[in-house]
mmCIF file of C-alpha atoms and ligand atoms in Angstrom:
data_model
loop_
_atom_site.group_PDB
_atom_site.id
_atom_site.type_symbol
_atom_site.label_atom_id
_atom_site.label_comp_id
_atom_site.label_asym_id
_atom_site.label_seq_id
_atom_site.Cartn_x
_atom_site.Cartn_y
_atom_site.Cartn_z
ATOM 1 C CA MET A 280 191.548 90.646 205.176
ATOM 2 C CA SER A 281 191.198 93.138 202.305
ATOM 3 C CA LEU A 282 189.536 96.479 202.959
ATOM 4 C CA ALA A 283 187.875 96.432 199.521
ATOM 5 C CA GLY A 284 184.075 96.585 199.719
ATOM 6 C CA ARG A 285 184.000 97.100 203.498
ATOM 7 C CA SER A 286 182.475 99.984 205.471
ATOM 8 C CA LEU A 287 184.224 101.970 208.202
ATOM 9 C CA VAL A 288 181.825 102.560 211.105
ATOM 10 C CA ALA A 289 184.223 102.336 214.064
ATOM 11 C CA LEU A 290 187.984 102.045 214.331
ATOM 12 C CA GLY A 291 187.522 98.934 216.448
ATOM 13 C CA ASP A 292 186.498 97.237 213.167
ATOM 14 C CA LEU A 293 190.058 97.644 211.839
ATOM 15 C CA SER A 294 193.116 95.647 212.840
ATOM 16 C CA THR A 295 196.289 97.536 213.702
ATOM 17 C CA ALA A 296 197.833 96.191 210.484
ATOM 18 C CA GLU A 297 194.916 97.635 208.470
ATOM 19 C CA ILE A 298 195.309 101.017 210.169
ATOM 20 C CA LEU A 299 199.015 101.068 209.340
ATOM 21 C CA GLN A 300 198.146 100.043 205.774
ATOM 22 C CA ILE A 301 195.817 103.080 205.467
ATOM 23 C CA LEU A 302 198.553 105.359 206.853
ATOM 24 C CA ASP A 303 201.154 103.907 204.461
ATOM 25 C CA VAL A 304 198.845 104.446 201.467
ATOM 26 C CA ALA A 305 198.116 107.970 202.794
ATOM 27 C CA ASP A 306 201.855 108.722 202.808
ATOM 28 C CA GLY A 307 201.928 107.810 199.115
ATOM 29 C CA MET A 308 198.848 109.970 198.443
ATOM 30 C CA ALA A 309 200.514 112.862 200.297
ATOM 31 C CA ASP A 310 203.426 112.721 197.869
ATOM 32 C CA ALA A 311 201.067 112.538 194.875
ATOM 33 C CA VAL A 312 199.061 115.612 195.933
ATOM 34 C CA GLY A 313 202.118 117.621 196.981
ATOM 35 C CA PHE A 314 201.149 117.716 200.659
ATOM 36 C CA ASP A 315 204.572 119.018 201.693
ATOM 37 C CA ASP A 316 205.472 120.612 198.362
ATOM 38 C CA PRO A 317 202.578 121.666 196.073
ATOM 39 C CA CYS A 318 205.015 121.921 193.127
ATOM 40 C CA LYS A 319 205.392 118.127 193.213
ATOM 41 C CA ARG A 320 201.686 117.412 192.688
ATOM 42 C CA THR A 321 200.882 114.872 189.973
ATOM 43 C CA PRO A 322 197.467 115.327 188.275
ATOM 44 C CA ALA A 323 194.976 112.458 188.720
ATOM 45 C CA GLU A 324 193.519 110.472 185.829
ATOM 46 C CA PRO A 325 189.684 110.707 185.545
ATOM 47 C CA LEU A 326 188.054 108.054 187.755
ATOM 48 C CA ASP A 327 184.607 106.606 187.009
ATOM 49 C CA ARG A 328 183.483 106.556 190.647
ATOM 50 C CA ILE A 329 181.029 108.746 192.592
ATOM 51 C CA LEU A 330 181.114 109.576 196.300
ATOM 52 C CA ALA A 331 177.844 110.552 198.046
ATOM 53 C CA ALA A 332 178.414 112.924 200.980
ATOM 54 C CA LEU A 333 175.366 112.910 203.284
ATOM 55 C CA PHE A 334 175.869 115.529 205.984
ATOM 56 C CA PHE A 335 173.000 115.766 208.480
ATOM 57 C CA GLU A 336 175.179 117.940 210.770
ATOM 58 C CA PRO A 337 177.423 120.953 210.033
ATOM 59 C CA SER A 338 181.001 120.328 208.950
ATOM 60 C CA THR A 339 183.844 122.221 207.335
ATOM 61 C CA ARG A 340 186.916 119.964 207.495
ATOM 62 C CA THR A 341 185.378 116.526 207.178
ATOM 63 C CA ARG A 342 183.021 117.299 204.308
ATOM 64 C CA LEU A 343 185.415 119.468 202.324
ATOM 65 C CA SER A 344 188.360 117.114 202.792
ATOM 66 C CA PHE A 345 186.282 114.100 201.691
ATOM 67 C CA GLU A 346 185.100 116.037 198.651
ATOM 68 C CA SER A 347 188.623 117.258 197.931
ATOM 69 C CA ALA A 348 189.955 113.709 198.355
ATOM 70 C CA MET A 349 187.480 112.273 195.816
ATOM 71 C CA LEU A 350 188.165 115.096 193.332
ATOM 72 C CA ARG A 351 191.940 114.646 193.749
ATOM 73 C CA LEU A 352 191.452 110.949 192.982
ATOM 74 C CA GLY A 353 189.740 111.998 189.738
ATOM 75 C CA GLY A 354 186.239 110.960 190.863
ATOM 76 C CA GLN A 355 183.038 112.945 191.399
ATOM 77 C CA VAL A 356 180.913 113.965 194.372
ATOM 78 C CA ILE A 357 177.168 114.264 195.002
ATOM 79 C CA GLY A 358 175.244 114.823 198.243
ATOM 80 C CA PHE A 359 174.014 117.456 200.645
ATOM 81 C CA ALA A 360 175.551 119.617 203.343
ATOM 82 C CA ASP A 361 172.211 120.344 205.000
ATOM 83 C CA PRO A 362 169.364 117.810 205.194
ATOM 84 C CA SER A 363 166.754 120.590 204.912
ATOM 85 C CA GLY A 364 167.443 120.560 201.172
ATOM 86 C CA SER A 365 166.770 116.817 200.898
ATOM 87 C CA SER A 366 163.651 114.666 201.276
ATOM 88 C CA VAL A 367 164.641 114.051 204.900
ATOM 89 C CA SER A 368 162.705 117.299 205.483
ATOM 90 C CA LYS A 369 159.587 115.492 204.161
ATOM 91 C CA GLY A 370 160.063 112.692 206.668
ATOM 92 C CA GLU A 371 162.141 110.188 204.662
ATOM 93 C CA SER A 372 163.938 107.761 206.965
ATOM 94 C CA LEU A 373 167.702 107.397 207.267
ATOM 95 C CA ALA A 374 167.467 103.846 205.924
ATOM 96 C CA ASP A 375 165.591 104.945 202.783
ATOM 97 C CA THR A 376 167.883 107.939 202.226
ATOM 98 C CA VAL A 377 170.913 105.659 202.371
ATOM 99 C CA ARG A 378 169.331 103.091 200.028
ATOM 100 C CA MET A 379 168.778 105.858 197.485
ATOM 101 C CA ALA A 380 172.310 107.267 197.831
ATOM 102 C CA ALA A 381 173.727 103.762 197.366
ATOM 103 C CA GLY A 382 171.850 103.538 194.062
ATOM 104 C CA TYR A 383 173.436 106.779 192.873
ATOM 105 C CA SER A 384 177.034 106.309 194.043
ATOM 106 C CA ASP A 385 179.921 103.918 194.684
ATOM 107 C CA ILE A 386 180.708 104.962 198.261
ATOM 108 C CA ILE A 387 178.821 106.919 200.960
ATOM 109 C CA VAL A 388 180.173 109.266 203.618
ATOM 110 C CA ILE A 389 177.699 110.101 206.383
ATOM 111 C CA ARG A 390 177.662 112.496 209.320
ATOM 112 C CA HIS A 391 174.610 112.335 211.565
ATOM 113 C CA PRO A 392 173.756 113.596 215.076
ATOM 114 C CA LEU A 393 172.647 110.189 216.389
ATOM 115 C CA ALA A 394 175.109 107.691 217.870
ATOM 116 C CA GLY A 395 174.789 104.452 215.920
ATOM 117 C CA SER A 396 173.474 106.116 212.744
ATOM 118 C CA ALA A 397 176.534 105.142 210.687
ATOM 119 C CA LYS A 398 175.985 101.494 211.610
ATOM 120 C CA VAL A 399 172.346 101.753 210.485
ATOM 121 C CA ALA A 400 173.518 103.333 207.232
ATOM 122 C CA ALA A 401 176.064 100.562 206.641
ATOM 123 C CA ASP A 402 173.401 97.930 207.324
ATOM 124 C CA TYR A 403 171.092 99.380 204.640
ATOM 125 C CA SER A 404 173.711 100.307 202.030
ATOM 126 C CA SER A 405 174.829 98.155 199.124
ATOM 127 C CA VAL A 406 178.063 100.219 198.805
ATOM 128 C CA PRO A 407 180.741 100.971 201.439
ATOM 129 C CA VAL A 408 179.784 103.531 204.098
ATOM 130 C CA ILE A 409 182.265 105.726 205.954
ATOM 131 C CA ASN A 410 181.302 107.193 209.324
ATOM 132 C CA ALA A 411 182.133 110.910 209.274
ATOM 133 C CA GLY A 412 180.921 111.372 212.875
ATOM 134 C CA ASP A 413 177.830 109.896 214.540
ATOM 135 C CA GLY A 414 176.742 112.158 217.388
ATOM 136 C CA PRO A 415 178.954 111.823 220.472
ATOM 137 C CA HIS A 416 179.932 108.269 219.483
ATOM 138 C CA GLU A 417 182.914 108.069 217.066
ATOM 139 C CA HIS A 418 184.737 109.952 214.335
ATOM 140 C CA PRO A 419 187.090 107.327 212.901
ATOM 141 C CA THR A 420 188.483 109.261 209.924
ATOM 142 C CA GLN A 421 189.458 112.111 212.258
ATOM 143 C CA THR A 422 191.500 109.611 214.261
ATOM 144 C CA LEU A 423 193.169 108.268 211.117
ATOM 145 C CA THR A 424 194.045 111.892 210.293
ATOM 146 C CA ASP A 425 195.390 112.377 213.838
ATOM 147 C CA LEU A 426 197.532 109.232 213.581
ATOM 148 C CA PHE A 427 198.855 110.317 210.182
ATOM 149 C CA CYS A 428 199.909 113.675 211.646
ATOM 150 C CA ILE A 429 201.420 112.186 214.823
ATOM 151 C CA ARG A 430 203.434 109.581 212.916
ATOM 152 C CA ARG A 431 204.831 112.129 210.461
ATOM 153 C CA ALA A 432 205.683 114.632 213.231
ATOM 154 C CA GLN A 433 207.030 112.264 215.906
ATOM 155 C CA GLY A 434 208.391 109.586 213.591
ATOM 156 C CA ARG A 435 206.470 106.858 215.435
ATOM 157 C CA LEU A 436 203.161 105.951 217.044
ATOM 158 C CA ASP A 437 204.492 103.613 219.730
ATOM 159 C CA GLY A 438 204.967 104.521 223.370
ATOM 160 C CA LEU A 439 204.016 108.209 223.304
ATOM 161 C CA LYS A 440 202.666 110.205 226.238
ATOM 162 C CA VAL A 441 199.418 111.761 225.038
ATOM 163 C CA GLY A 442 197.372 114.374 226.888
ATOM 164 C CA LEU A 443 193.679 114.657 225.903
ATOM 165 C CA CYS A 444 192.323 117.975 227.117
ATOM 166 C CA GLY A 445 188.862 119.559 227.283
ATOM 167 C CA ASP A 446 185.477 117.994 226.651
ATOM 168 C CA LEU A 447 186.261 114.297 226.933
ATOM 169 C CA LYS A 448 182.634 113.443 227.708
ATOM 170 C CA TYR A 449 181.001 114.603 224.469
ATOM 171 C CA GLY A 450 184.040 114.928 222.186
ATOM 172 C CA ARG A 451 183.750 111.989 219.799
ATOM 173 C CA THR A 452 187.246 112.518 218.369
ATOM 174 C CA VAL A 453 188.856 111.559 221.673
ATOM 175 C CA HIS A 454 186.526 108.550 222.000
ATOM 176 C CA SER A 455 188.111 107.206 218.810
ATOM 177 C CA LEU A 456 191.653 108.424 219.518
ATOM 178 C CA ALA A 457 192.115 107.179 223.101
ATOM 179 C CA PRO A 458 191.611 103.438 222.410
ATOM 180 C CA MET A 459 193.744 103.767 219.299
ATOM 181 C CA MET A 460 196.656 105.324 221.191
ATOM 182 C CA ALA A 461 196.220 102.588 223.807
ATOM 183 C CA ARG A 462 196.790 100.041 221.021
ATOM 184 C CA PHE A 463 200.134 101.702 220.381
ATOM 185 C CA GLY A 464 201.089 101.543 224.066
ATOM 186 C CA ALA A 465 200.562 105.227 224.837
ATOM 187 C CA GLU A 466 200.529 106.632 228.338
ATOM 188 C CA ILE A 467 197.240 108.561 228.231
ATOM 189 C CA VAL A 468 196.485 111.530 230.466
ATOM 190 C CA CYS A 469 192.861 112.760 230.467
ATOM 191 C CA ILE A 470 192.781 116.460 231.360
ATOM 192 C CA ALA A 471 189.186 117.522 232.047
ATOM 193 C CA PRO A 472 186.910 118.955 234.725
ATOM 194 C CA LYS A 473 184.937 116.357 236.680
ATOM 195 C CA GLU A 474 181.737 116.877 234.670
ATOM 196 C CA LEU A 475 183.489 116.368 231.309
ATOM 197 C CA GLN A 476 185.704 113.371 232.074
ATOM 198 C CA MET A 477 186.117 110.510 229.613
ATOM 199 C CA PRO A 478 183.132 108.119 229.952
ATOM 200 C CA GLU A 479 183.822 104.821 231.683
ATOM 201 C CA ARG A 480 183.121 102.927 228.451
ATOM 202 C CA TRP A 481 186.241 104.412 226.822
ATOM 203 C CA MET A 482 188.381 104.354 229.981
ATOM 204 C CA GLY A 483 187.628 100.643 230.317
ATOM 205 C CA GLU A 484 188.338 100.036 226.644
ATOM 206 C CA CYS A 485 191.777 101.688 226.946
ATOM 207 C CA GLN A 486 192.531 99.565 229.998
ATOM 208 C CA ALA A 487 191.399 96.381 228.272
ATOM 209 C CA ILE A 488 193.592 97.141 225.254
ATOM 210 C CA SER A 489 196.832 98.197 226.940
ATOM 211 C CA GLY A 490 196.444 97.038 230.545
ATOM 212 C CA ASN A 491 196.821 100.653 231.701
ATOM 213 C CA ARG A 492 193.980 102.878 232.786
ATOM 214 C CA PRO A 493 194.376 106.486 231.568
ATOM 215 C CA ALA A 494 195.265 108.992 234.295
ATOM 216 C CA GLN A 495 192.630 111.634 235.091
ATOM 217 C CA VAL A 496 193.828 115.104 236.090
ATOM 218 C CA GLY A 497 192.350 118.591 236.223
ATOM 219 C CA SER A 498 195.338 120.852 235.629
ATOM 220 C CA LEU A 499 196.613 121.469 232.098
ATOM 221 C CA GLU A 500 199.510 123.558 233.491
ATOM 222 C CA GLU A 501 200.791 120.569 235.458
ATOM 223 C CA ALA A 502 200.125 117.852 232.882
ATOM 224 C CA ILE A 503 201.711 119.592 229.894
ATOM 225 C CA SER A 504 205.319 119.296 231.064
ATOM 226 C CA GLY A 505 205.776 115.613 230.176
ATOM 227 C CA LEU A 506 203.735 115.260 227.001
ATOM 228 C CA ASP A 507 204.713 114.171 223.485
ATOM 229 C CA VAL A 508 201.262 115.084 222.147
ATOM 230 C CA LEU A 509 198.778 117.590 223.578
ATOM 231 C CA TYR A 510 195.365 117.042 221.986
ATOM 232 C CA MET A 511 193.070 119.993 222.723
ATOM 233 C CA THR A 512 189.298 119.790 222.181
ATOM 234 C CA ARG A 513 186.377 122.199 222.048
ATOM 235 C CA ILE A 514 183.694 122.183 224.762
ATOM 236 C CA GLN A 515 180.749 120.837 222.721
ATOM 237 C CA ARG A 516 178.053 123.401 223.481
ATOM 238 C CA GLU A 517 175.506 121.731 221.171
ATOM 239 C CA ARG A 518 175.523 118.509 223.248
ATOM 240 C CA PHE A 519 174.675 120.105 226.634
ATOM 241 C CA ASP A 520 171.059 119.768 227.806
ATOM 242 C CA ARG A 521 171.205 122.932 229.947
ATOM 243 C CA PRO A 522 172.894 126.172 228.754
ATOM 244 C CA GLU A 523 173.985 126.974 232.334
ATOM 245 C CA ASP A 524 176.041 123.765 232.462
ATOM 246 C CA TYR A 525 177.909 124.849 229.333
ATOM 247 C CA GLU A 526 178.445 128.371 230.720
ATOM 248 C CA ARG A 527 180.097 126.909 233.823
ATOM 249 C CA VAL A 528 182.793 124.997 231.916
ATOM 250 C CA LYS A 529 183.177 126.879 228.626
ATOM 251 C CA ASN A 530 186.443 128.617 229.603
ATOM 252 C CA VAL A 531 187.939 125.826 231.676
ATOM 253 C CA TYR A 532 191.048 125.376 229.485
ATOM 254 C CA ILE A 533 192.617 128.082 227.368
ATOM 255 C CA LEU A 534 196.033 127.228 225.926
ATOM 256 C CA THR A 535 198.205 130.341 225.828
ATOM 257 C CA PRO A 536 201.870 131.014 224.937
ATOM 258 C CA GLU A 537 202.529 131.192 228.716
ATOM 259 C CA ILE A 538 201.235 127.661 229.255
ATOM 260 C CA MET A 539 203.100 126.468 226.133
ATOM 261 C CA LYS A 540 206.362 127.501 227.820
ATOM 262 C CA ARG A 541 205.833 124.609 230.254
ATOM 263 C CA GLY A 542 205.549 122.060 227.408
ATOM 264 C CA PRO A 543 208.566 120.126 226.064
ATOM 265 C CA GLU A 544 210.312 121.316 222.904
ATOM 266 C CA GLY A 545 209.440 118.079 221.119
ATOM 267 C CA MET A 546 205.737 118.167 222.044
ATOM 268 C CA ILE A 547 203.162 118.744 219.307
ATOM 269 C CA VAL A 548 199.772 120.396 219.775
ATOM 270 C CA LEU A 549 196.817 118.972 217.861
ATOM 271 C CA HIS A 550 193.141 119.907 217.762
ATOM 272 C CA PRO A 551 190.432 118.370 215.565
ATOM 273 C CA LEU A 552 189.011 121.883 215.065
ATOM 274 C CA PRO A 553 186.878 123.949 214.992
ATOM 275 C CA ARG A 554 188.269 125.800 217.979
ATOM 276 C CA VAL A 555 186.348 128.380 219.927
ATOM 277 C CA ASN A 556 188.636 129.890 222.567
ATOM 278 C CA GLU A 557 190.533 126.879 223.950
ATOM 279 C CA ILE A 558 193.697 127.783 221.999
ATOM 280 C CA THR A 559 194.480 131.478 221.727
ATOM 281 C CA PRO A 560 195.500 132.598 218.194
ATOM 282 C CA ALA A 561 198.872 133.663 219.655
ATOM 283 C CA VAL A 562 199.766 129.954 219.963
ATOM 284 C CA ASP A 563 199.391 129.449 216.184
ATOM 285 C CA ALA A 564 202.893 130.819 215.503
ATOM 286 C CA ASP A 565 204.508 128.233 217.810
ATOM 287 C CA PRO A 566 206.196 125.580 215.598
ATOM 288 C CA ARG A 567 204.686 122.909 217.868
ATOM 289 C CA ALA A 568 201.148 123.996 216.891
ATOM 290 C CA LEU A 569 200.304 121.536 214.100
ATOM 291 C CA TYR A 570 196.489 121.698 214.038
ATOM 292 C CA PHE A 571 196.139 123.334 210.618
ATOM 293 C CA LYS A 572 198.638 120.926 209.048
ATOM 294 C CA GLN A 573 196.765 118.117 210.844
ATOM 295 C CA ALA A 574 193.498 119.198 209.188
ATOM 296 C CA ALA A 575 195.169 119.408 205.761
ATOM 297 C CA GLY A 576 196.304 115.806 206.231
ATOM 298 C CA GLY A 577 192.646 114.808 206.106
ATOM 299 C CA VAL A 578 192.857 114.877 202.305
ATOM 300 C CA PRO A 579 195.578 112.242 201.712
ATOM 301 C CA VAL A 580 194.169 110.108 204.550
ATOM 302 C CA ARG A 581 190.651 110.159 203.080
ATOM 303 C CA MET A 582 192.069 109.548 199.580
ATOM 304 C CA ALA A 583 193.771 106.453 200.954
ATOM 305 C CA LEU A 584 190.638 105.216 202.697
ATOM 306 C CA ILE A 585 188.365 105.777 199.689
ATOM 307 C CA SER A 586 190.880 104.025 197.417
ATOM 308 C CA LEU A 587 191.218 101.030 199.700
ATOM 309 C CA LEU A 588 187.462 100.614 200.295
ATOM 310 C CA LEU A 589 186.847 100.896 196.535
ATOM 311 C CA GLY A 590 189.545 98.279 195.936
ATOM 312 C CA MET A 591 191.676 100.710 193.921
ATOM 313 C CA ALA A 592 194.787 101.058 196.096
ATOM 314 C CA GLU A 593 197.761 98.814 196.454
ATOM 315 C CA GLY A 594 199.085 97.981 199.889
ATOM 316 C CA SER A 595 199.102 95.133 202.325
ATOM 317 C CA ALA A 596 197.870 94.769 205.878
ATOM 318 C CA SER A 597 200.255 91.906 206.661
HETATM 319 N N1 CP B 233 187.259 117.956 212.829
HETATM 320 C C1 CP B 233 186.020 117.993 212.314
HETATM 321 O O1 CP B 233 185.288 117.007 212.305
HETATM 322 O O2 CP B 233 185.677 119.225 211.799
HETATM 323 P P1 CP B 233 184.299 119.522 211.070
HETATM 324 O O3 CP B 233 183.208 119.392 212.096
HETATM 325 O O4 CP B 233 184.432 120.915 210.536
HETATM 326 O O5 CP B 233 184.121 118.503 209.986
#
């Protein structure tokens, strides 16, 4: 089925062939924008399309990379980075805000603190909607960016051993990534303290997809030695009900050059960012630390997705 005219609310809505199609188109976009060599960039033709970016929650990478992606495609961007500057502050509903944005644009990107909000937006929109993170639920374009980075670095997506470390309870990026890696036959190791383990919903989904339940361990030092991918995450302070609960776990994992010595040479370290203290800056110089390159990959990936949903890109999901 073509991606043209569809919304992206959850990765479960996409077949594996469609995901690979997005990654293939993203590889082409990466060449066009000089992702590996800025000297090879080819300027875009002007594009008569408008993207509306509705950000009800803070963002650096997702918002800026979506805006950059649309500008690199030759299109234009409208929207808000803070709902206090919109009529949401006067009490306008999400449904009405989305209806208005759909009247002013060709595609909508939405980030919102409530799980399920992107689905509501897609239901009320007459143009495609892309979920840019809905509370603790999902962050599908982050996962597409993660897959793009993993495939380019490891040369494949199949059969990797992937460690997910940190706040697996509230971290929506891992809720999207874990089932996706299960689709590609990954051996998944969840590295988290008891109170921040991956919710049963996602553990069960991984098991249903691959037949294997992810392992659950507490020690990063022990788990790191066999990994192809170490995916670090931030402890999500803003999603804790009680500050004392956050204080108890905020320093539970801190990746240092000492711990990196235990990791394989071919391992890569990813992080959706922003980081707080879970990766010390001294790790940044390690060639296995790919998190900034990973974030930069958000531009070609989002260019590919916008193009496909707007029916502008070539490519097949066969
Ligand atoms: N990775 C990510 O979603 O970052 P932002 O919150 O800055 O968009």
